[in-house]
PDB file of C-alpha atoms in Angstrom:
ATOM      1  CA  MET A   1       0.000   0.000   0.000  1.00  0.00           C
ATOM      2  CA  ARG A   2       1.340   3.443  -0.922  1.00  0.00           C
ATOM      3  CA  PHE A   3       0.313   6.856   0.331  1.00  0.00           C
ATOM      4  CA  ARG A   4       1.365  10.403  -0.214  1.00  0.00           C
ATOM      5  CA  SER A   5      -0.353  13.366   1.410  1.00  0.00           C
ATOM      6  CA  SER A   6       0.556  16.990   0.766  1.00  0.00           C
ATOM      7  CA  ILE A   7      -0.679  20.335  -0.440  1.00  0.00           C
ATOM      8  CA  ALA A   8       2.248  22.088  -2.017  1.00  0.00           C
ATOM      9  CA  ILE A   9       2.175  25.870  -1.669  1.00  0.00           C
ATOM     10  CA  GLY A  10       2.454  26.314  -5.414  1.00  0.00           C
ATOM     11  CA  ALA A  11      -0.468  23.962  -6.078  1.00  0.00           C
ATOM     12  CA  PHE A  12      -2.568  25.720  -3.476  1.00  0.00           C
ATOM     13  CA  CYS A  13      -1.852  29.096  -5.045  1.00  0.00           C
ATOM     14  CA  LEU A  14      -2.787  27.712  -8.446  1.00  0.00           C
ATOM     15  CA  LEU A  15      -6.055  26.454  -7.011  1.00  0.00           C
ATOM     16  CA  ALA A  16      -6.877  29.726  -5.294  1.00  0.00           C
ATOM     17  CA  ALA A  17      -6.245  31.620  -8.501  1.00  0.00           C
ATOM     18  CA  ALA A  18      -8.225  29.165 -10.611  1.00  0.00           C
ATOM     19  CA  CYS A  19     -11.297  28.740  -8.432  1.00  0.00           C
ATOM     20  CA  GLY A  20     -14.476  30.729  -8.804  1.00  0.00           C
ATOM     21  CA  TRP A  21     -15.339  31.827  -5.280  1.00  0.00           C
ATOM     22  CA  ALA A  22     -18.898  32.912  -4.506  1.00  0.00           C
ATOM     23  CA  GLU A  23     -19.099  36.630  -3.903  1.00  0.00           C
ATOM     24  CA  GLY A  24     -21.064  37.852  -0.923  1.00  0.00           C
ATOM     25  CA  GLY A  25     -21.594  34.355   0.502  1.00  0.00           C
ATOM     26  CA  ASP A  26     -19.916  31.326   1.993  1.00  0.00           C
ATOM     27  CA  SER A  27     -17.048  29.671   0.146  1.00  0.00           C
ATOM     28  CA  ALA A  28     -14.937  26.549   0.605  1.00  0.00           C
ATOM     29  CA  ARG A  29     -11.165  26.318   0.944  1.00  0.00           C
ATOM     30  CA  LEU A  30      -8.991  23.346   0.134  1.00  0.00           C
ATOM     31  CA  ALA A  31      -7.908  21.686   3.391  1.00  0.00           C
ATOM     32  CA  SER A  32      -6.308  18.385   2.425  1.00  0.00           C
ATOM     33  CA  VAL A  33      -5.432  16.070  -0.474  1.00  0.00           C
ATOM     34  CA  LEU A  34      -4.490  12.411  -0.108  1.00  0.00           C
ATOM     35  CA  ALA A  35      -3.275  10.351  -3.066  1.00  0.00           C
ATOM     36  CA  TRP A  36      -4.325   6.760  -2.358  1.00  0.00           C
ATOM     37  CA  ASP A  37      -3.168   3.573  -4.075  1.00  0.00           C
ATOM     38  CA  ARG A  38      -3.281  -0.160  -3.424  1.00  0.00           C
ATOM     39  CA  ASP A  39      -1.951  -3.155  -5.359  1.00  0.00           C
ATOM     40  CA  GLU A  40      -5.227  -5.132  -5.426  1.00  0.00           C
ATOM     41  CA  ASP A  41      -6.854  -5.462  -8.855  1.00  0.00           C
ATOM     42  CA  TRP A  42     -10.247  -4.335  -7.465  1.00  0.00           C
ATOM     43  CA  PHE A  43      -8.872  -0.974  -6.368  1.00  0.00           C
ATOM     44  CA  GLY A  44     -10.176   2.078  -8.242  1.00  0.00           C
ATOM     45  CA  GLY A  45     -13.332   3.356  -9.857  1.00  0.00           C
ATOM     46  CA  PHE A  46     -14.704   4.974  -6.691  1.00  0.00           C
ATOM     47  CA  SER A  47     -18.003   6.651  -7.452  1.00  0.00           C
ATOM     48  CA  GLY A  48     -20.066   6.905  -4.238  1.00  0.00           C
ATOM     49  CA  MET A  49     -19.180   7.641  -0.615  1.00  0.00           C
ATOM     50  CA  GLU A  50     -20.425   8.094   2.935  1.00  0.00           C
ATOM     51  CA  VAL A  51     -18.244   9.409   5.771  1.00  0.00           C
ATOM     52  CA  ALA A  52     -19.442   8.746   9.322  1.00  0.00           C
ATOM     53  CA  PRO A  53     -20.126  11.713  11.651  1.00  0.00           C
ATOM     54  CA  ASP A  54     -16.708  11.128  13.255  1.00  0.00           C
ATOM     55  CA  GLY A  55     -15.040  12.070   9.936  1.00  0.00           C
ATOM     56  CA  ASN A  56     -12.921   8.921   9.931  1.00  0.00           C
ATOM     57  CA  THR A  57     -14.939   5.783   9.175  1.00  0.00           C
ATOM     58  CA  PHE A  58     -16.041   5.612   5.538  1.00  0.00           C
ATOM     59  CA  LEU A  59     -17.892   3.425   3.055  1.00  0.00           C
ATOM     60  CA  LEU A  60     -17.277   3.603  -0.701  1.00  0.00           C
ATOM     61  CA  VAL A  61     -18.784   1.944  -3.745  1.00  0.00           C
ATOM     62  CA  THR A  62     -16.924   1.383  -7.010  1.00  0.00           C
ATOM     63  CA  ASP A  63     -18.418   1.391 -10.477  1.00  0.00           C
ATOM     64  CA  ARG A  64     -17.435  -2.271 -10.825  1.00  0.00           C
ATOM     65  CA  GLY A  65     -19.656  -3.437  -7.994  1.00  0.00           C
ATOM     66  CA  ARG A  66     -17.507  -3.344  -4.855  1.00  0.00           C
ATOM     67  CA  PHE A  67     -18.144  -1.950  -1.378  1.00  0.00           C
ATOM     68  CA  VAL A  68     -14.973  -0.687   0.313  1.00  0.00           C
ATOM     69  CA  GLU A  69     -14.859   0.171   4.023  1.00  0.00           C
ATOM     70  CA  GLY A  70     -12.012   1.759   5.962  1.00  0.00           C
ATOM     71  CA  ARG A  71     -10.813   4.555   8.212  1.00  0.00           C
ATOM     72  CA  PHE A  72      -9.026   7.782   7.383  1.00  0.00           C
ATOM     73  CA  MET A  73      -5.857   8.573   9.294  1.00  0.00           C
ATOM     74  CA  ARG A  74      -5.508  12.259  10.171  1.00  0.00           C
ATOM     75  CA  ASP A  75      -2.850  14.539  11.639  1.00  0.00           C
ATOM     76  CA  ASP A  76      -3.381  16.827  14.640  1.00  0.00           C
ATOM     77  CA  ASP A  77      -4.912  19.501  12.400  1.00  0.00           C
ATOM     78  CA  GLY A  78      -7.402  17.081  10.850  1.00  0.00           C
ATOM     79  CA  GLY A  79      -5.488  16.719   7.584  1.00  0.00           C
ATOM     80  CA  LEU A  80      -5.688  13.417   5.696  1.00  0.00           C
ATOM     81  CA  VAL A  81      -2.493  11.344   5.933  1.00  0.00           C
ATOM     82  CA  GLY A  82      -3.540   7.769   5.140  1.00  0.00           C
ATOM     83  CA  VAL A  83      -6.161   5.026   5.085  1.00  0.00           C
ATOM     84  CA  GLU A  84      -6.302   1.965   7.334  1.00  0.00           C
ATOM     85  CA  GLU A  85      -8.524  -1.042   8.118  1.00  0.00           C
ATOM     86  CA  VAL A  86      -9.582  -1.439   4.489  1.00  0.00           C
ATOM     87  CA  ARG A  87     -12.124  -4.180   3.722  1.00  0.00           C
ATOM     88  CA  MET A  88     -13.818  -5.056   0.423  1.00  0.00           C
ATOM     89  CA  GLU A  89     -17.114  -6.822  -0.285  1.00  0.00           C
ATOM     90  CA  ARG A  90     -18.868  -7.466  -3.592  1.00  0.00           C
ATOM     91  CA  VAL A  91     -22.166  -5.773  -4.466  1.00  0.00           C
ATOM     92  CA  LYS A  92     -24.531  -8.739  -4.837  1.00  0.00           C
ATOM     93  CA  THR A  93     -27.735  -9.228  -6.768  1.00  0.00           C
ATOM     94  CA  ARG A  94     -31.172  -9.862  -5.275  1.00  0.00           C
ATOM     95  CA  THR A  95     -30.464 -13.601  -5.437  1.00  0.00           C
ATOM     96  CA  GLY A  96     -27.144 -13.229  -3.624  1.00  0.00           C
ATOM     97  CA  GLU A  97     -25.032 -13.783  -6.715  1.00  0.00           C
ATOM     98  CA  VAL A  98     -21.813 -11.950  -7.542  1.00  0.00           C
ATOM     99  CA  PRO A  99     -22.151 -10.338 -10.985  1.00  0.00           C
ATOM    100  CA  ARG A 100     -19.313 -10.008 -13.436  1.00  0.00           C
ATOM    101  CA  PRO A 101     -17.402  -6.694 -13.141  1.00  0.00           C
ATOM    102  CA  PHE A 102     -19.100  -4.861 -15.994  1.00  0.00           C
ATOM    103  CA  GLU A 103     -22.636  -6.090 -15.351  1.00  0.00           C
ATOM    104  CA  ARG A 104     -23.475  -3.655 -12.558  1.00  0.00           C
ATOM    105  CA  ASN A 105     -22.362  -0.041 -12.874  1.00  0.00           C
ATOM    106  CA  SER A 106     -22.870   1.076  -9.251  1.00  0.00           C
ATOM    107  CA  GLU A 107     -22.458   4.859  -9.208  1.00  0.00           C
ATOM    108  CA  GLY A 108     -24.020   6.474  -6.139  1.00  0.00           C
ATOM    109  CA  LEU A 109     -24.148   5.495  -2.460  1.00  0.00           C
ATOM    110  CA  ALA A 110     -26.158   6.883   0.458  1.00  0.00           C
ATOM    111  CA  GLN A 111     -26.886   6.036   4.068  1.00  0.00           C
ATOM    112  CA  SER A 112     -28.518   8.003   6.861  1.00  0.00           C
ATOM    113  CA  ALA A 113     -26.147   9.466   9.463  1.00  0.00           C
ATOM    114  CA  GLN A 114     -28.124   7.398  12.002  1.00  0.00           C
ATOM    115  CA  GLY A 115     -27.312   4.176  10.135  1.00  0.00           C
ATOM    116  CA  GLY A 116     -29.836   1.851   8.540  1.00  0.00           C
ATOM    117  CA  PRO A 117     -29.923   0.484   4.992  1.00  0.00           C
ATOM    118  CA  ILE A 118     -27.202   1.255   2.469  1.00  0.00           C
ATOM    119  CA  TYR A 119     -28.604   2.515  -0.833  1.00  0.00           C
ATOM    120  CA  VAL A 120     -26.874   2.234  -4.209  1.00  0.00           C
ATOM    121  CA  CYS A 121     -27.969   3.626  -7.574  1.00  0.00           C
ATOM    122  CA  PHE A 122     -26.985   1.943 -10.830  1.00  0.00           C
ATOM    123  CA  GLU A 123     -26.264   3.723 -14.086  1.00  0.00           C
ATOM    124  CA  GLY A 124     -27.474   1.954 -17.193  1.00  0.00           C
ATOM    125  CA  GLN A 125     -30.006  -0.107 -15.269  1.00  0.00           C
ATOM    126  CA  HIS A 126     -31.558   3.138 -13.939  1.00  0.00           C
ATOM    127  CA  LYS A 127     -32.511   1.721 -10.559  1.00  0.00           C
ATOM    128  CA  VAL A 128     -31.817   2.032  -6.835  1.00  0.00           C
ATOM    129  CA  GLU A 129     -31.388  -0.937  -4.481  1.00  0.00           C
ATOM    130  CA  ALA A 130     -30.978  -1.313  -0.720  1.00  0.00           C
ATOM    131  CA  PHE A 131     -28.502  -3.453   1.240  1.00  0.00           C
ATOM    132  CA  GLU A 132     -28.581  -4.312   4.944  1.00  0.00           C
ATOM    133  CA  TYR A 133     -24.775  -4.324   5.057  1.00  0.00           C
ATOM    134  CA  PRO A 134     -21.859  -4.586   2.606  1.00  0.00           C
ATOM    135  CA  GLY A 135     -21.994  -8.048   1.078  1.00  0.00           C
ATOM    136  CA  ALA A 136     -25.719  -8.584   1.695  1.00  0.00           C
ATOM    137  CA  SER A 137     -28.129  -9.431  -1.116  1.00  0.00           C
ATOM    138  CA  ALA A 138     -29.840  -6.491  -2.795  1.00  0.00           C
ATOM    139  CA  GLN A 139     -33.393  -5.484  -1.921  1.00  0.00           C
ATOM    140  CA  SER A 140     -35.556  -3.984  -4.642  1.00  0.00           C
ATOM    141  CA  LEU A 141     -36.968  -0.470  -4.521  1.00  0.00           C
ATOM    142  CA  PRO A 142     -39.748   0.937  -6.741  1.00  0.00           C
ATOM    143  CA  ASP A 143     -38.930   1.765 -10.357  1.00  0.00           C
ATOM    144  CA  LEU A 144     -38.244   5.400 -11.256  1.00  0.00           C
ATOM    145  CA  PRO A 145     -40.537   7.076 -13.795  1.00  0.00           C
ATOM    146  CA  GLY A 146     -39.057   8.661 -16.915  1.00  0.00           C
ATOM    147  CA  THR A 147     -35.690   6.896 -16.822  1.00  0.00           C
ATOM    148  CA  GLU A 148     -36.347   5.191 -20.151  1.00  0.00           C
ATOM    149  CA  GLN A 149     -35.392   8.518 -21.747  1.00  0.00           C
ATOM    150  CA  LEU A 150     -31.893   8.397 -20.226  1.00  0.00           C
ATOM    151  CA  SER A 151     -28.979   6.877 -22.102  1.00  0.00           C
ATOM    152  CA  ARG A 152     -27.051   3.986 -20.532  1.00  0.00           C
ATOM    153  CA  ASN A 153     -24.000   6.182 -20.000  1.00  0.00           C
ATOM    154  CA  GLU A 154     -25.814   9.176 -18.501  1.00  0.00           C
ATOM    155  CA  GLY A 155     -28.115   7.548 -15.975  1.00  0.00           C
ATOM    156  CA  LEU A 156     -28.515   7.673 -12.198  1.00  0.00           C
ATOM    157  CA  GLU A 157     -25.295   9.071 -10.782  1.00  0.00           C
ATOM    158  CA  ALA A 158     -25.754  10.885  -7.444  1.00  0.00           C
ATOM    159  CA  LEU A 159     -27.666   9.595  -4.420  1.00  0.00           C
ATOM    160  CA  ALA A 160     -28.462  11.134  -1.017  1.00  0.00           C
ATOM    161  CA  VAL A 161     -30.731  10.695   2.036  1.00  0.00           C
ATOM    162  CA  ASP A 162     -32.382  13.742   3.592  1.00  0.00           C
ATOM    163  CA  GLN A 163     -32.918  14.431   7.315  1.00  0.00           C
ATOM    164  CA  VAL A 164     -36.198  12.510   7.450  1.00  0.00           C
ATOM    165  CA  GLY A 165     -34.888   9.476   5.584  1.00  0.00           C
ATOM    166  CA  ARG A 166     -36.158  10.201   2.068  1.00  0.00           C
ATOM    167  CA  LEU A 167     -33.967   9.146  -0.846  1.00  0.00           C
ATOM    168  CA  VAL A 168     -33.004  11.629  -3.549  1.00  0.00           C
ATOM    169  CA  VAL A 169     -31.272  10.644  -6.801  1.00  0.00           C
ATOM    170  CA  VAL A 170     -29.932  12.780  -9.663  1.00  0.00           C
ATOM    171  CA  SER A 171     -29.076  11.678 -13.198  1.00  0.00           C
ATOM    172  CA  GLU A 172     -25.905  12.669 -15.031  1.00  0.00           C
ATOM    173  CA  GLY A 173     -27.837  13.180 -18.246  1.00  0.00           C
ATOM    174  CA  ALA A 174     -31.213  14.652 -19.101  1.00  0.00           C
ATOM    175  CA  PRO A 175     -33.771  14.336 -21.873  1.00  0.00           C
ATOM    176  CA  GLU A 176     -33.245  17.075 -24.446  1.00  0.00           C
ATOM    177  CA  ALA A 177     -36.670  18.506 -23.691  1.00  0.00           C
ATOM    178  CA  GLU A 178     -35.788  19.095 -20.050  1.00  0.00           C
ATOM    179  CA  GLU A 179     -34.363  22.396 -18.873  1.00  0.00           C
ATOM    180  CA  GLY A 180     -32.077  20.695 -16.382  1.00  0.00           C
ATOM    181  CA  PHE A 181     -31.041  17.403 -14.841  1.00  0.00           C
ATOM    182  CA  PRO A 182     -33.991  15.668 -13.149  1.00  0.00           C
ATOM    183  CA  ILE A 183     -33.907  14.948  -9.423  1.00  0.00           C
ATOM    184  CA  TRP A 184     -36.215  12.252  -8.040  1.00  0.00           C
ATOM    185  CA  ARG A 185     -37.320  11.741  -4.432  1.00  0.00           C
ATOM    186  CA  LEU A 186     -38.743   8.554  -2.917  1.00  0.00           C
ATOM    187  CA  ALA A 187     -41.612   9.305  -0.547  1.00  0.00           C
ATOM    188  CA  GLU A 188     -44.453   7.089   0.634  1.00  0.00           C
ATOM    189  CA  GLY A 189     -43.274   4.242  -1.564  1.00  0.00           C
ATOM    190  CA  GLU A 190     -43.176   6.143  -4.862  1.00  0.00           C
ATOM    191  CA  TRP A 191     -40.587   8.129  -6.806  1.00  0.00           C
ATOM    192  CA  HIS A 192     -41.578  11.629  -7.913  1.00  0.00           C
ATOM    193  CA  ILE A 193     -39.571  14.244  -9.782  1.00  0.00           C
ATOM    194  CA  LEU A 194     -38.770  16.803  -7.095  1.00  0.00           C
ATOM    195  CA  ASP A 195     -37.059  19.406  -9.249  1.00  0.00           C
ATOM    196  CA  ASN A 196     -34.543  19.957 -12.047  1.00  0.00           C
ATOM    197  CA  ILE A 197     -30.914  20.934 -11.506  1.00  0.00           C
ATOM    198  CA  SER A 198     -29.967  23.810 -13.787  1.00  0.00           C
ATOM    199  CA  ARG A 199     -27.428  23.213 -16.570  1.00  0.00           C
ATOM    200  CA  GLU A 200     -24.494  25.610 -16.227  1.00  0.00           C
ATOM    201  CA  GLY A 201     -21.077  25.791 -17.846  1.00  0.00           C
ATOM    202  CA  GLY A 202     -20.972  22.230 -19.126  1.00  0.00           C
ATOM    203  CA  PHE A 203     -21.034  20.726 -15.626  1.00  0.00           C
ATOM    204  CA  ARG A 204     -22.881  17.472 -14.899  1.00  0.00           C
ATOM    205  CA  PRO A 205     -24.014  16.036 -11.527  1.00  0.00           C
ATOM    206  CA  VAL A 206     -21.856  13.186 -10.206  1.00  0.00           C
ATOM    207  CA  GLY A 207     -22.237  13.197  -6.392  1.00  0.00           C
ATOM    208  CA  ALA A 208     -24.653  14.502  -3.773  1.00  0.00           C
ATOM    209  CA  ASP A 209     -25.314  14.621  -0.048  1.00  0.00           C
ATOM    210  CA  PHE A 210     -27.480  16.372   2.512  1.00  0.00           C
ATOM    211  CA  GLY A 211     -25.308  18.170   5.041  1.00  0.00           C
ATOM    212  CA  PRO A 212     -25.841  18.334   8.802  1.00  0.00           C
ATOM    213  CA  ASP A 213     -27.291  21.808   8.138  1.00  0.00           C
ATOM    214  CA  GLY A 214     -30.136  20.253   6.142  1.00  0.00           C
ATOM    215  CA  ARG A 215     -28.956  21.733   2.843  1.00  0.00           C
ATOM    216  CA  PHE A 216     -28.449  19.814  -0.390  1.00  0.00           C
ATOM    217  CA  TYR A 217     -24.862  19.678  -1.691  1.00  0.00           C
ATOM    218  CA  LEU A 218     -24.149  18.739  -5.304  1.00  0.00           C
ATOM    219  CA  LEU A 219     -20.754  17.738  -6.738  1.00  0.00           C
ATOM    220  CA  GLU A 220     -20.456  18.414 -10.474  1.00  0.00           C
ATOM    221  CA  ARG A 221     -17.724  17.916 -13.046  1.00  0.00           C
ATOM    222  CA  SER A 222     -16.896  18.917 -16.575  1.00  0.00           C
ATOM    223  CA  PHE A 223     -14.358  17.372 -18.930  1.00  0.00           C
ATOM    224  CA  ASN A 224     -12.230  18.484 -21.845  1.00  0.00           C
ATOM    225  CA  VAL A 225      -9.171  17.038 -23.584  1.00  0.00           C
ATOM    226  CA  VAL A 226      -6.891  18.448 -20.862  1.00  0.00           C
ATOM    227  CA  GLY A 227      -8.694  17.015 -17.838  1.00  0.00           C
ATOM    228  CA  PHE A 228     -11.490  17.496 -15.332  1.00  0.00           C
ATOM    229  CA  SER A 229     -12.922  20.581 -13.673  1.00  0.00           C
ATOM    230  CA  ASN A 230     -14.931  20.234 -10.461  1.00  0.00           C
ATOM    231  CA  ARG A 231     -17.295  22.307  -8.371  1.00  0.00           C
ATOM    232  CA  VAL A 232     -19.753  21.986  -5.480  1.00  0.00           C
ATOM    233  CA  ARG A 233     -23.028  23.863  -5.290  1.00  0.00           C
ATOM    234  CA  ARG A 234     -25.273  24.100  -2.226  1.00  0.00           C
ATOM    235  CA  PHE A 235     -29.053  24.548  -2.169  1.00  0.00           C
ATOM    236  CA  ASP A 236     -31.754  25.172   0.391  1.00  0.00           C
ATOM    237  CA  VAL A 237     -34.838  22.974   0.086  1.00  0.00           C
ATOM    238  CA  GLU A 238     -38.041  24.982   0.436  1.00  0.00           C
ATOM    239  CA  ASN A 239     -41.526  23.807  -0.493  1.00  0.00           C
ATOM    240  CA  ASP A 240     -40.041  20.808  -2.292  1.00  0.00           C
ATOM    241  CA  LYS A 241     -37.864  23.025  -4.496  1.00  0.00           C
ATOM    242  CA  LEU A 242     -34.111  23.630  -4.581  1.00  0.00           C
ATOM    243  CA  VAL A 243     -33.554  27.338  -4.017  1.00  0.00           C
ATOM    244  CA  ASN A 244     -30.756  29.801  -3.164  1.00  0.00           C
ATOM    245  CA  GLY A 245     -28.155  27.857  -5.128  1.00  0.00           C
ATOM    246  CA  GLN A 246     -24.598  28.911  -4.345  1.00  0.00           C
ATOM    247  CA  GLU A 247     -21.283  27.746  -5.751  1.00  0.00           C
ATOM    248  CA  LEU A 248     -18.919  26.986  -2.873  1.00  0.00           C
ATOM    249  CA  PHE A 249     -15.843  26.280  -4.979  1.00  0.00           C
ATOM    250  CA  ARG A 250     -14.788  25.650  -8.557  1.00  0.00           C
ATOM    251  CA  ALA A 251     -11.477  23.934  -9.285  1.00  0.00           C
ATOM    252  CA  ALA A 252     -10.011  24.632 -12.705  1.00  0.00           C
ATOM    253  CA  THR A 253      -9.173  21.869 -15.163  1.00  0.00           C
ATOM    254  CA  GLY A 254      -6.427  19.585 -13.884  1.00  0.00           C
ATOM    255  CA  VAL A 255      -6.357  20.802 -10.270  1.00  0.00           C
ATOM    256  CA  HIS A 256      -8.060  17.584  -9.176  1.00  0.00           C
ATOM    257  CA  ASP A 257      -8.765  14.332 -10.949  1.00  0.00           C
ATOM    258  CA  ASN A 258     -12.235  12.945 -11.745  1.00  0.00           C
ATOM    259  CA  LEU A 259     -14.019  13.727  -8.440  1.00  0.00           C
ATOM    260  CA  GLU A 260     -17.245  11.687  -8.313  1.00  0.00           C
ATOM    261  CA  ALA A 261     -18.092  10.883  -4.680  1.00  0.00           C
ATOM    262  CA  LEU A 262     -19.159  13.445  -2.049  1.00  0.00           C
ATOM    263  CA  SER A 263     -19.887  13.213   1.679  1.00  0.00           C
ATOM    264  CA  VAL A 264     -20.722  16.230   3.855  1.00  0.00           C
ATOM    265  CA  TRP A 265     -20.162  16.221   7.638  1.00  0.00           C
ATOM    266  CA  ARG A 266     -19.357  18.548  10.550  1.00  0.00           C
ATOM    267  CA  ASP A 267     -15.957  18.404  12.294  1.00  0.00           C
ATOM    268  CA  THR A 268     -15.181  18.977  15.973  1.00  0.00           C
ATOM    269  CA  THR A 269     -14.727  22.731  15.421  1.00  0.00           C
ATOM    270  CA  GLY A 270     -18.266  23.001  14.043  1.00  0.00           C
ATOM    271  CA  ALA A 271     -17.117  23.541  10.445  1.00  0.00           C
ATOM    272  CA  ILE A 272     -18.732  21.665   7.566  1.00  0.00           C
ATOM    273  CA  ARG A 273     -16.352  19.538   5.536  1.00  0.00           C
ATOM    274  CA  LEU A 274     -16.782  18.312   1.965  1.00  0.00           C
ATOM    275  CA  THR A 275     -14.937  15.018   1.500  1.00  0.00           C
ATOM    276  CA  MET A 276     -14.622  13.806  -2.092  1.00  0.00           C
ATOM    277  CA  VAL A 277     -12.988  10.863  -3.879  1.00  0.00           C
ATOM    278  CA  SER A 278     -11.972  10.578  -7.526  1.00  0.00           C
ATOM    279  CA  ASP A 279     -12.794   7.801  -9.975  1.00  0.00           C
ATOM    280  CA  ASP A 280      -9.610   6.805 -11.816  1.00  0.00           C
ATOM    281  CA  ASN A 281     -11.560   4.730 -14.374  1.00  0.00           C
ATOM    282  CA  PHE A 282      -8.886   2.066 -13.799  1.00  0.00           C
ATOM    283  CA  PHE A 283      -6.504   4.017 -16.047  1.00  0.00           C
ATOM    284  CA  SER A 284      -2.827   4.257 -15.121  1.00  0.00           C
ATOM    285  CA  PHE A 285      -2.677   7.915 -16.202  1.00  0.00           C
ATOM    286  CA  GLN A 286      -5.412   8.867 -13.719  1.00  0.00           C
ATOM    287  CA  ARG A 287      -5.206   8.805  -9.931  1.00  0.00           C
ATOM    288  CA  THR A 288      -7.361   8.036  -6.917  1.00  0.00           C
ATOM    289  CA  GLU A 289      -7.311  10.967  -4.540  1.00  0.00           C
ATOM    290  CA  VAL A 290      -9.294  11.962  -1.468  1.00  0.00           C
ATOM    291  CA  VAL A 291      -9.915  15.709  -1.487  1.00  0.00           C
ATOM    292  CA  GLU A 292     -11.326  17.689   1.415  1.00  0.00           C
ATOM    293  CA  TYR A 293     -12.633  21.252   1.528  1.00  0.00           C
ATOM    294  CA  VAL A 294     -13.837  23.225   4.544  1.00  0.00           C
ATOM    295  CA  VAL A 295     -16.818  25.564   4.154  1.00  0.00           C
ATOM    296  CA  GLN A 296     -16.029  29.065   5.398  1.00  0.00           C
ATOM    297  CA  GLN A 297     -18.870  31.327   6.438  1.00  0.00           C
ATOM    298  CA  ALA A 298     -19.022  34.804   4.986  1.00  0.00           C
ATOM    299  CA  PRO A 299     -18.303  37.576   7.506  1.00  0.00           C
TER     300      PRO A 299
END
């Protein structure tokens, strides 16, 4: 296992110069970056994440159908320095079978901060399933309406659980007729379209979470031939609508890799942290990195 954890001053300056900070509101500053690598052939492709309220214990899902559990190691200032106690389990079907790697494109993961079922959304199959624990057989959830209009490569991507236990899922793509990316919510046993996420600047939704403040946080990315650009927006939820959208940070192309997973939690100082993990697509020229930002309140 190999680790390296650092934020070089030059890289930080590049980030600060390249990021679009929200004027007149809260913003987020880069706090820590951990490059993570292991020799196992299952390692990589991380696409969904939950970090426990302690900020250390985590659960990940890969887009080749693996659950990965572990603990972050931190320095005295809370910076990421390593990962320990790593365990892997396969994402199983409803009959308890282990599918072949490319049969189940598991993209988003969500679990209530109080525990309970683990939820996973699947791109291509356009469905969400529940698991009692990593390695358990899948449990079916109701079908989502309107997903037949989504392409296999732009399906359900970001998954979250709100403060009262309702599931919310966002697609990476959208029907051409839609003004934005649809967001569904499961309530009283049925999925309904809650709202649409606006299309802006070529960004697409890839990760989501409800923070301890009750707000909805959305990780988005864009891609060009040079690399990936990332940002996080935050929304209030009022009358079943996403309102007061605010961009907390925008990292220019190449600052980070392909960030796809997002978990939002509150540290011991009371600050909200945005912990993200990149999907390396199992390519040697990409990297798996854990990136953490701290939300700073406007004066």
